[in-house]
PDB file of C-alpha atoms in Angstrom:
ATOM      1  CA  MET B 192     -14.988 -24.946  11.726  1.00  0.00           C
ATOM      2  CA  THR B 193     -11.881 -22.807  11.287  1.00  0.00           C
ATOM      3  CA  MET B 194     -10.724 -22.172   7.955  1.00  0.00           C
ATOM      4  CA  ASN B 195      -6.885 -22.793   7.503  1.00  0.00           C
ATOM      5  CA  TRP B 196      -4.251 -20.589   5.339  1.00  0.00           C
ATOM      6  CA  ASP B 197      -4.342 -23.736   2.718  1.00  0.00           C
ATOM      7  CA  ASP B 198      -8.188 -24.270   2.519  1.00  0.00           C
ATOM      8  CA  THR B 199      -8.804 -25.600  -0.968  1.00  0.00           C
ATOM      9  CA  ASN B 200     -12.230 -23.314  -1.029  1.00  0.00           C
ATOM     10  CA  LEU B 201     -10.267 -19.901   0.333  1.00  0.00           C
ATOM     11  CA  GLU B 202     -10.673 -18.446  -3.109  1.00  0.00           C
ATOM     12  CA  ALA B 203     -14.338 -19.155  -3.353  1.00  0.00           C
ATOM     13  CA  THR B 204     -14.418 -17.907   0.158  1.00  0.00           C
ATOM     14  CA  LEU B 205     -13.132 -14.587  -0.425  1.00  0.00           C
ATOM     15  CA  GLN B 206     -14.869 -13.477  -3.484  1.00  0.00           C
ATOM     16  CA  ALA B 207     -18.257 -14.763  -1.373  1.00  0.00           C
ATOM     17  CA  TYR B 208     -16.390 -12.361   1.635  1.00  0.00           C
ATOM     18  CA  LEU B 209     -15.965  -8.917  -1.031  1.00  0.00           C
ATOM     19  CA  ASP B 210     -19.600  -9.816  -2.364  1.00  0.00           C
ATOM     20  CA  ARG B 211     -21.383  -9.661   1.311  1.00  0.00           C
ATOM     21  CA  THR B 212     -22.538 -13.067   0.763  1.00  0.00           C
ATOM     22  CA  LEU B 213     -20.783 -14.836   3.579  1.00  0.00           C
ATOM     23  CA  ASP B 214     -23.206 -15.613   6.824  1.00  0.00           C
ATOM     24  CA  ASP B 215     -21.999 -13.869  10.218  1.00  0.00           C
ATOM     25  CA  ALA B 216     -19.874 -17.003  11.025  1.00  0.00           C
ATOM     26  CA  ALA B 217     -18.336 -17.568   8.036  1.00  0.00           C
ATOM     27  CA  ARG B 218     -17.520 -13.649   7.666  1.00  0.00           C
ATOM     28  CA  GLN B 219     -16.100 -13.632  11.487  1.00  0.00           C
ATOM     29  CA  ASP B 220     -14.305 -16.806  10.591  1.00  0.00           C
ATOM     30  CA  PHE B 221     -12.401 -15.892   7.339  1.00  0.00           C
ATOM     31  CA  GLU B 222     -11.793 -11.834   9.053  1.00  0.00           C
ATOM     32  CA  CYS B 223      -9.785 -13.837  11.619  1.00  0.00           C
ATOM     33  CA  LEU B 224      -7.625 -15.443   9.420  1.00  0.00           C
ATOM     34  CA  LEU B 225      -7.506 -12.468   7.348  1.00  0.00           C
ATOM     35  CA  ASN B 226      -5.564 -10.919  10.713  1.00  0.00           C
ATOM     36  CA  GLU B 227      -3.544 -14.052  11.372  1.00  0.00           C
ATOM     37  CA  HIS B 228      -1.865 -13.608   7.231  1.00  0.00           C
ATOM     38  CA  ASP B 229      -0.561 -10.141   6.302  1.00  0.00           C
ATOM     39  CA  GLU B 230      -0.418 -11.574   2.326  1.00  0.00           C
ATOM     40  CA  LEU B 231      -3.938 -12.362   2.162  1.00  0.00           C
ATOM     41  CA  ARG B 232      -5.261  -9.204   4.377  1.00  0.00           C
ATOM     42  CA  GLN B 233      -3.671  -7.234   1.351  1.00  0.00           C
ATOM     43  CA  ARG B 234      -5.234  -8.701  -1.529  1.00  0.00           C
ATOM     44  CA  VAL B 235      -8.513  -8.344   0.093  1.00  0.00           C
ATOM     45  CA  GLN B 236      -7.580  -4.705   0.764  1.00  0.00           C
ATOM     46  CA  LEU B 237      -6.282  -4.398  -2.759  1.00  0.00           C
ATOM     47  CA  GLN B 238      -9.354  -5.802  -4.245  1.00  0.00           C
ATOM     48  CA  GLN B 239     -11.325  -3.246  -2.462  1.00  0.00           C
ATOM     49  CA  GLN B 240      -9.696  -0.872  -4.101  1.00  0.00           C
ATOM     50  CA  MET B 241      -9.914  -1.832  -7.040  1.00  0.00           C
ATOM     51  CA  ASP B 242     -13.672  -2.433  -7.186  1.00  0.00           C
ATOM     52  CA  ALA B 243     -14.145   1.148  -5.552  1.00  0.00           C
ATOM     53  CA  ALA B 244     -11.736   2.470  -8.481  1.00  0.00           C
ATOM     54  CA  LEU B 245     -14.263   0.452 -11.055  1.00  0.00           C
ATOM     55  CA  LEU B 246     -17.788   1.581  -9.303  1.00  0.00           C
ATOM     56  CA  ARG B 247     -16.607   5.307  -9.797  1.00  0.00           C
ATOM     57  CA  LEU B 248     -15.546   4.616 -13.656  1.00  0.00           C
ATOM     58  CA  PHE B 249     -18.243   2.582 -14.032  1.00  0.00           C
ATOM     59  CA  PRO B 250     -21.523   3.074 -12.143  1.00  0.00           C
ATOM     60  CA  LEU B 251     -23.792   0.704 -12.237  1.00  0.00           C
ATOM     61  CA  PRO B 252     -27.998   1.465 -12.146  1.00  0.00           C
ATOM     62  CA  GLY B 253     -29.590  -0.365  -9.477  1.00  0.00           C
ATOM     63  CA  ILE B 254     -26.799  -0.122  -6.504  1.00  0.00           C
ATOM     64  CA  SER B 255     -27.238   2.600  -4.967  1.00  0.00           C
ATOM     65  CA  GLU B 256     -24.709   4.784  -2.583  1.00  0.00           C
ATOM     66  CA  HIS B 257     -26.901   3.273   0.267  1.00  0.00           C
ATOM     67  CA  ASP B 258     -27.187  -0.046  -0.541  1.00  0.00           C
ATOM     68  CA  PRO B 259     -24.979  -2.154   1.956  1.00  0.00           C
ATOM     69  CA  ALA B 260     -23.756  -4.502  -0.402  1.00  0.00           C
ATOM     70  CA  ALA B 261     -22.234  -1.858  -2.899  1.00  0.00           C
ATOM     71  CA  SER B 262     -20.851   0.229  -0.106  1.00  0.00           C
ATOM     72  CA  LEU B 263     -17.761  -1.142   1.425  1.00  0.00           C
ATOM     73  CA  ALA B 264     -16.847  -1.159  -2.771  1.00  0.00           C
ATOM     74  CA  ARG B 265     -17.612   2.475  -3.283  1.00  0.00           C
ATOM     75  CA  SER B 266     -15.405   3.211   0.011  1.00  0.00           C
ATOM     76  CA  ASN B 267     -12.200   5.298  -1.021  1.00  0.00           C
ATOM     77  CA  ALA B 268     -10.399   3.465   1.899  1.00  0.00           C
ATOM     78  CA  PRO B 269     -10.486  -0.474   2.519  1.00  0.00           C
ATOM     79  CA  ARG B 270     -13.010  -1.374   5.584  1.00  0.00           C
ATOM     80  CA  SER B 271     -10.821  -2.193   8.937  1.00  0.00           C
ATOM     81  CA  ILE B 272     -11.242  -5.874   8.753  1.00  0.00           C
ATOM     82  CA  HIS B 273     -11.126  -5.570  12.551  1.00  0.00           C
ATOM     83  CA  ALA B 274     -14.295  -3.804  13.053  1.00  0.00           C
ATOM     84  CA  SER B 275     -17.459  -6.461  12.051  1.00  0.00           C
ATOM     85  CA  PRO B 276     -20.525  -4.401  10.019  1.00  0.00           C
ATOM     86  CA  PRO B 277     -23.342  -2.921  12.335  1.00  0.00           C
ATOM     87  CA  GLN B 278     -25.690  -5.863  12.430  1.00  0.00           C
ATOM     88  CA  GLU B 279     -29.368  -4.779  10.557  1.00  0.00           C
ATOM     89  CA  GLN B 280     -32.290  -6.294  10.656  1.00  0.00           C
ATOM     90  CA  GLN B 281     -33.529  -6.638   7.347  1.00  0.00           C
ATOM     91  CA  HIS B 282     -35.481  -9.781   5.678  1.00  0.00           C
ATOM     92  CA  ASP B 283     -33.684 -12.827   4.462  1.00  0.00           C
ATOM     93  CA  THR B 284     -34.550 -11.969   1.088  1.00  0.00           C
ATOM     94  CA  LEU B 285     -33.781  -8.337   0.629  1.00  0.00           C
ATOM     95  CA  VAL B 286     -30.139  -9.160   2.303  1.00  0.00           C
ATOM     96  CA  THR B 287     -29.464 -12.345  -0.688  1.00  0.00           C
ATOM     97  CA  ASP B 288     -31.305  -9.844  -3.147  1.00  0.00           C
ATOM     98  CA  ARG B 289     -29.197  -7.136  -2.571  1.00  0.00           C
ATOM     99  CA  ALA B 290     -25.695  -9.786  -2.538  1.00  0.00           C
ATOM    100  CA  GLY B 291     -27.162 -11.014  -5.525  1.00  0.00           C
ATOM    101  CA  ARG B 292     -27.071  -7.456  -7.022  1.00  0.00           C
ATOM    102  CA  ALA B 293     -23.615  -6.845  -5.919  1.00  0.00           C
ATOM    103  CA  LYS B 294     -22.121 -10.449  -7.696  1.00  0.00           C
ATOM    104  CA  VAL B 295     -23.748  -8.977 -10.766  1.00  0.00           C
ATOM    105  CA  GLY B 296     -22.499  -5.908 -10.294  1.00  0.00           C
ATOM    106  CA  ARG B 297     -18.830  -7.013 -10.187  1.00  0.00           C
ATOM    107  CA  ARG B 298     -19.360  -9.640 -13.191  1.00  0.00           C
ATOM    108  CA  ARG B 299     -20.645  -6.330 -14.903  1.00  0.00           C
ATOM    109  CA  LEU B 300     -17.432  -4.058 -14.249  1.00  0.00           C
ATOM    110  CA  PHE B 301     -15.111  -6.993 -15.554  1.00  0.00           C
ATOM    111  CA  TRP B 302     -16.676  -7.270 -18.723  1.00  0.00           C
ATOM    112  CA  ALA B 303     -17.167  -3.348 -19.107  1.00  0.00           C
ATOM    113  CA  VAL B 304     -13.442  -3.267 -18.023  1.00  0.00           C
ATOM    114  CA  ALA B 305     -12.561  -5.883 -20.154  1.00  0.00           C
ATOM    115  CA  ALA B 306     -13.810  -4.183 -23.079  1.00  0.00           C
ATOM    116  CA  VAL B 307     -12.580  -0.728 -22.607  1.00  0.00           C
ATOM    117  CA  LEU B 308      -8.921  -2.330 -22.568  1.00  0.00           C
ATOM    118  CA  ALA B 309      -9.859  -4.240 -25.657  1.00  0.00           C
ATOM    119  CA  TRP B 310     -10.686  -0.809 -27.578  1.00  0.00           C
ATOM    120  CA  MET B 311      -7.799   0.716 -25.855  1.00  0.00           C
ATOM    121  CA  ALA B 312      -5.489  -2.122 -27.178  1.00  0.00           C
ATOM    122  CA  VAL B 313      -7.084  -1.893 -30.848  1.00  0.00           C
ATOM    123  CA  PHE B 314      -6.471   1.960 -30.612  1.00  0.00           C
ATOM    124  CA  TRP B 315      -2.670   1.524 -29.628  1.00  0.00           C
ATOM    125  CA  HIS B 316      -2.430  -0.885 -32.713  1.00  0.00           C
ATOM    126  CA  PHE B 317      -3.102   1.523 -35.265  1.00  0.00           C
ATOM    127  CA  PHE B 318      -2.771   4.876 -33.579  1.00  0.00           C
ATOM    128  CA  GLY B 319      -0.442   5.106 -30.990  1.00  0.00           C
ATOM    129  CA  ARG B 320       2.621   3.223 -32.051  1.00  0.00           C
ATOM    130  CA  LYS B 321       4.010   6.364 -34.008  1.00  0.00           C
ATOM    131  CA  ALA B 322       3.945   8.462 -30.491  1.00  0.00           C
ATOM    132  CA  ASP B 323       6.532   5.853 -28.634  1.00  0.00           C
ATOM    133  CA  ALA B 324       9.061   6.487 -30.017  1.00  0.00           C
ATOM    134  CA  PRO B 325      12.317   6.788 -27.581  1.00  0.00           C
ATOM    135  CA  TYR B 326      13.711   9.967 -26.810  1.00  0.00           C
ATOM    136  CA  PHE B 327      16.793  10.794 -28.962  1.00  0.00           C
ATOM    137  CA  GLU B 328      19.036  13.648 -28.532  1.00  0.00           C
ATOM    138  CA  GLN B 329      21.915  15.027 -30.940  1.00  0.00           C
ATOM    139  CA  ARG B 330      25.453  14.038 -29.694  1.00  0.00           C
ATOM    140  CA  SER B 331      29.316  15.609 -30.802  1.00  0.00           C
ATOM    141  CA  LEU B 332      30.540  13.426 -32.735  1.00  0.00           C
ATOM    142  CA  ALA B 333      34.164  14.040 -31.180  1.00  0.00           C
ATOM    143  CA  LEU B 334      32.322  12.421 -28.097  1.00  0.00           C
ATOM    144  CA  LEU B 335      31.040   9.660 -29.910  1.00  0.00           C
ATOM    145  CA  TYR B 336      34.281   8.815 -30.821  1.00  0.00           C
ATOM    146  CA  HIS B 337      35.788   8.711 -27.713  1.00  0.00           C
ATOM    147  CA  GLU B 338      33.176   6.686 -26.240  1.00  0.00           C
ATOM    148  CA  SER B 339      33.194   4.163 -29.020  1.00  0.00           C
ATOM    149  CA  VAL B 340      37.094   4.036 -28.328  1.00  0.00           C
ATOM    150  CA  ASP B 341      36.334   3.428 -24.567  1.00  0.00           C
ATOM    151  CA  SER B 342      34.271   0.908 -25.023  1.00  0.00           C
ATOM    152  CA  GLY B 343      36.231  -1.351 -27.012  1.00  0.00           C
ATOM    153  CA  PHE B 344      35.867   0.047 -30.591  1.00  0.00           C
ATOM    154  CA  GLU B 345      33.421  -3.274 -31.539  1.00  0.00           C
ATOM    155  CA  PRO B 346      30.824  -2.727 -34.299  1.00  0.00           C
ATOM    156  CA  TYR B 347      27.450  -3.764 -33.939  1.00  0.00           C
ATOM    157  CA  TYR B 348      27.777  -5.588 -37.046  1.00  0.00           C
ATOM    158  CA  ASP B 349      30.003  -7.244 -39.197  1.00  0.00           C
ATOM    159  CA  CYS B 350      29.192  -6.306 -42.692  1.00  0.00           C
ATOM    160  CA  HIS B 351      31.837  -6.843 -45.134  1.00  0.00           C
ATOM    161  CA  GLU B 352      29.519  -8.191 -47.934  1.00  0.00           C
ATOM    162  CA  PRO B 353      29.386  -5.301 -50.554  1.00  0.00           C
ATOM    163  CA  GLY B 354      25.681  -6.306 -50.933  1.00  0.00           C
ATOM    164  CA  ARG B 355      24.621  -5.966 -47.709  1.00  0.00           C
ATOM    165  CA  PHE B 356      26.871  -2.794 -46.556  1.00  0.00           C
ATOM    166  CA  ALA B 357      25.088  -0.765 -49.371  1.00  0.00           C
ATOM    167  CA  SER B 358      21.421  -1.813 -48.663  1.00  0.00           C
ATOM    168  CA  THR B 359      21.938  -0.811 -45.168  1.00  0.00           C
ATOM    169  CA  PHE B 360      23.066   2.431 -46.315  1.00  0.00           C
ATOM    170  CA  GLN B 361      19.960   2.207 -48.573  1.00  0.00           C
ATOM    171  CA  GLN B 362      17.600   1.203 -46.023  1.00  0.00           C
ATOM    172  CA  ARG B 363      18.954   4.049 -43.169  1.00  0.00           C
ATOM    173  CA  GLN B 364      20.062   7.040 -45.392  1.00  0.00           C
ATOM    174  CA  GLY B 365      18.273   6.127 -48.703  1.00  0.00           C
ATOM    175  CA  ARG B 366      21.663   5.941 -50.816  1.00  0.00           C
ATOM    176  CA  PRO B 367      23.714   2.960 -51.046  1.00  0.00           C
ATOM    177  CA  LEU B 368      27.052   3.105 -50.880  1.00  0.00           C
ATOM    178  CA  ARG B 369      30.199   0.971 -51.485  1.00  0.00           C
ATOM    179  CA  LEU B 370      33.610   0.601 -49.722  1.00  0.00           C
ATOM    180  CA  ALA B 371      36.210   0.399 -52.203  1.00  0.00           C
ATOM    181  CA  GLU B 372      39.516  -1.795 -51.962  1.00  0.00           C
ATOM    182  CA  MET B 373      41.860  -0.005 -49.278  1.00  0.00           C
ATOM    183  CA  PRO B 374      45.470  -0.291 -49.071  1.00  0.00           C
ATOM    184  CA  ASP B 375      47.365  -1.932 -46.722  1.00  0.00           C
ATOM    185  CA  GLY B 376      47.608  -1.088 -43.091  1.00  0.00           C
ATOM    186  CA  THR B 377      43.426   0.561 -43.515  1.00  0.00           C
ATOM    187  CA  ARG B 378      40.653  -1.476 -42.920  1.00  0.00           C
ATOM    188  CA  MET B 379      36.905  -1.551 -41.687  1.00  0.00           C
ATOM    189  CA  LEU B 380      36.244  -3.265 -38.891  1.00  0.00           C
ATOM    190  CA  GLY B 381      32.057  -2.765 -39.443  1.00  0.00           C
ATOM    191  CA  LEU B 382      28.941  -0.685 -38.760  1.00  0.00           C
ATOM    192  CA  SER B 383      27.985   1.067 -35.386  1.00  0.00           C
ATOM    193  CA  TYR B 384      24.779   2.716 -34.800  1.00  0.00           C
ATOM    194  CA  PRO B 385      25.374   5.079 -31.580  1.00  0.00           C
ATOM    195  CA  GLY B 386      23.368   8.075 -32.606  1.00  0.00           C
ATOM    196  CA  GLY B 387      24.708  11.600 -34.078  1.00  0.00           C
ATOM    197  CA  PHE B 388      22.497  13.737 -36.360  1.00  0.00           C
ATOM    198  CA  THR B 389      19.652  11.549 -35.843  1.00  0.00           C
ATOM    199  CA  ARG B 390      18.895   8.072 -34.315  1.00  0.00           C
ATOM    200  CA  ASN B 391      19.864   7.108 -38.196  1.00  0.00           C
ATOM    201  CA  THR B 392      23.308   8.105 -37.825  1.00  0.00           C
ATOM    202  CA  THR B 393      25.646   5.367 -39.513  1.00  0.00           C
ATOM    203  CA  ALA B 394      29.113   5.064 -38.463  1.00  0.00           C
ATOM    204  CA  ILE B 395      32.158   2.746 -40.130  1.00  0.00           C
ATOM    205  CA  LEU B 396      34.564   1.497 -37.613  1.00  0.00           C
ATOM    206  CA  CYS B 397      37.615   1.400 -39.406  1.00  0.00           C
ATOM    207  CA  GLU B 398      41.616   0.882 -38.089  1.00  0.00           C
ATOM    208  CA  VAL B 399      44.215   3.154 -40.052  1.00  0.00           C
ATOM    209  CA  ASP B 400      47.721   2.126 -38.957  1.00  0.00           C
ATOM    210  CA  GLN B 401      46.358   0.404 -35.721  1.00  0.00           C
ATOM    211  CA  GLN B 402      44.405   3.566 -34.620  1.00  0.00           C
ATOM    212  CA  PRO B 403      40.750   4.240 -34.472  1.00  0.00           C
ATOM    213  CA  VAL B 404      38.799   5.972 -37.248  1.00  0.00           C
ATOM    214  CA  ILE B 405      35.382   6.431 -37.495  1.00  0.00           C
ATOM    215  CA  VAL B 406      33.247   7.464 -40.564  1.00  0.00           C
ATOM    216  CA  PHE B 407      29.579   8.897 -39.338  1.00  0.00           C
ATOM    217  CA  VAL B 408      27.103   8.980 -42.433  1.00  0.00           C
ATOM    218  CA  ASP B 409      23.730  10.851 -42.729  1.00  0.00           C
ATOM    219  CA  ARG B 410      21.283  12.420 -44.622  1.00  0.00           C
ATOM    220  CA  LEU B 411      22.564  15.993 -45.975  1.00  0.00           C
ATOM    221  CA  THR B 412      19.176  17.341 -44.900  1.00  0.00           C
ATOM    222  CA  ASP B 413      19.863  16.428 -41.458  1.00  0.00           C
ATOM    223  CA  ASP B 414      23.435  17.973 -41.053  1.00  0.00           C
ATOM    224  CA  ASN B 415      24.334  20.020 -38.302  1.00  0.00           C
ATOM    225  CA  ARG B 416      28.072  21.491 -38.183  1.00  0.00           C
ATOM    226  CA  ARG B 417      27.597  22.494 -34.714  1.00  0.00           C
ATOM    227  CA  LEU B 418      27.632  18.852 -33.999  1.00  0.00           C
ATOM    228  CA  SER B 419      31.340  18.327 -35.781  1.00  0.00           C
ATOM    229  CA  SER B 420      33.125  21.155 -34.394  1.00  0.00           C
ATOM    230  CA  CYS B 421      36.459  20.174 -32.361  1.00  0.00           C
ATOM    231  CA  LYS B 422      38.904  21.836 -30.559  1.00  0.00           C
ATOM    232  CA  GLU B 423      40.764  18.868 -29.064  1.00  0.00           C
ATOM    233  CA  ALA B 424      44.333  18.900 -30.006  1.00  0.00           C
ATOM    234  CA  GLY B 425      45.298  15.397 -31.528  1.00  0.00           C
ATOM    235  CA  LEU B 426      41.539  14.463 -33.211  1.00  0.00           C
ATOM    236  CA  HIS B 427      40.845  15.890 -36.629  1.00  0.00           C
ATOM    237  CA  ILE B 428      37.164  15.982 -38.252  1.00  0.00           C
ATOM    238  CA  PHE B 429      36.952  16.005 -42.133  1.00  0.00           C
ATOM    239  CA  ARG B 430      33.570  16.620 -44.163  1.00  0.00           C
ATOM    240  CA  GLN B 431      32.486  15.346 -47.484  1.00  0.00           C
ATOM    241  CA  GLU B 432      29.083  15.542 -48.640  1.00  0.00           C
ATOM    242  CA  LEU B 433      28.261  12.854 -51.564  1.00  0.00           C
ATOM    243  CA  ASN B 434      24.700  12.868 -53.904  1.00  0.00           C
ATOM    244  CA  GLY B 435      22.503  13.845 -50.830  1.00  0.00           C
ATOM    245  CA  LEU B 436      24.958  12.286 -47.726  1.00  0.00           C
ATOM    246  CA  VAL B 437      26.778  13.844 -45.276  1.00  0.00           C
ATOM    247  CA  LEU B 438      29.960  12.275 -44.195  1.00  0.00           C
ATOM    248  CA  TYR B 439      32.075  13.377 -41.427  1.00  0.00           C
ATOM    249  CA  GLU B 440      35.643  11.479 -40.729  1.00  0.00           C
ATOM    250  CA  VAL B 441      36.646  11.489 -36.966  1.00  0.00           C
ATOM    251  CA  SER B 442      40.490  10.875 -36.974  1.00  0.00           C
ATOM    252  CA  PRO B 443      43.864  11.007 -35.082  1.00  0.00           C
ATOM    253  CA  TRP B 444      45.204  11.362 -38.065  1.00  0.00           C
ATOM    254  CA  PRO B 445      45.870  15.166 -39.895  1.00  0.00           C
ATOM    255  CA  ASN B 446      44.448  14.098 -43.210  1.00  0.00           C
ATOM    256  CA  ARG B 447      41.835  11.997 -44.371  1.00  0.00           C
ATOM    257  CA  ARG B 448      42.299   8.635 -45.027  1.00  0.00           C
ATOM    258  CA  VAL B 449      38.704   6.921 -45.252  1.00  0.00           C
ATOM    259  CA  LEU B 450      36.682   8.885 -46.798  1.00  0.00           C
ATOM    260  CA  ASP B 451      37.892   8.661 -50.352  1.00  0.00           C
ATOM    261  CA  PHE B 452      37.075   5.126 -50.637  1.00  0.00           C
ATOM    262  CA  LEU B 453      33.305   5.469 -49.863  1.00  0.00           C
ATOM    263  CA  GLN B 454      31.496   5.934 -53.118  1.00  0.00           C
ATOM    264  CA  LEU B 455      27.491   5.691 -54.551  1.00  0.00           C
ATOM    265  CA  ALA B 456      26.715   2.083 -55.671  1.00  0.00           C
ATOM    266  CA  ASP B 457      24.070   0.232 -56.858  1.00  0.00           C
ATOM    267  CA  VAL B 458      21.578  -2.014 -53.866  1.00  0.00           C
ATOM    268  CA  GLN B 459      23.907  -4.808 -55.012  1.00  0.00           C
ATOM    269  CA  GLY B 460      27.187  -2.949 -53.911  1.00  0.00           C
ATOM    270  CA  ARG B 461      28.478  -2.259 -57.233  1.00  0.00           C
ATOM    271  CA  PRO B 462      30.053   1.414 -58.481  1.00  0.00           C
ATOM    272  CA  LEU B 463      28.112   3.210 -60.593  1.00  0.00           C
ATOM    273  CA  PRO B 464      29.045   3.930 -64.109  1.00  0.00           C
TER     274      PRO B 464
END
């Protein structure tokens, strides 16, 4: 009986073909179907390659290199589906025994791989996460300023509540900060995290007389004055140290307009005595 692509027994037949348990007529019928359907043929070839790789990683006792039931899976390249295997005159019980051992071998491979993957997942969970941090590169403060302005000067975080503002710097830089009341024409838009000295560098986006100003904040131990050098006309960078923090104001104005309003605070954002 000719086999169809939508045959409900197709999956079982595919597994039997891989296990070399089909009789000659069923095998030839299935290989005709493989010749007609690229998707099914590619699936069989991929499974054969996987079986070969697994057997190389997890060799099974009782399945030798010369066992016809295992030779297909041990091959580096998938067997051509156009050529029928040589007909060997073997006793039916011997063929059945070898085919049965091949099926058991496939099951053992499955559970062996599943166990290895499970142990890999446990190992990664406890020991591997810290090594997976994304790559970070220090970048010029002037370059970050222009990128922020060119992208619309929109903050990542609208952070005007004193407590949330202070806790953000507590978590990222280890020191809570507060922003004192600013004069007319000067306002904070929010916080951004564009990088800079470290991946934790925090940027305060402000608007001063309708001009964008950014204050970059990080730990003093991570300061890199090379990143704050600026020879660009019309752009100025001002530096300030504050109890273990370093702050840089990047501005088109020739004098500092925001730094003086940043103060140490408690975790609720209240000024320290």
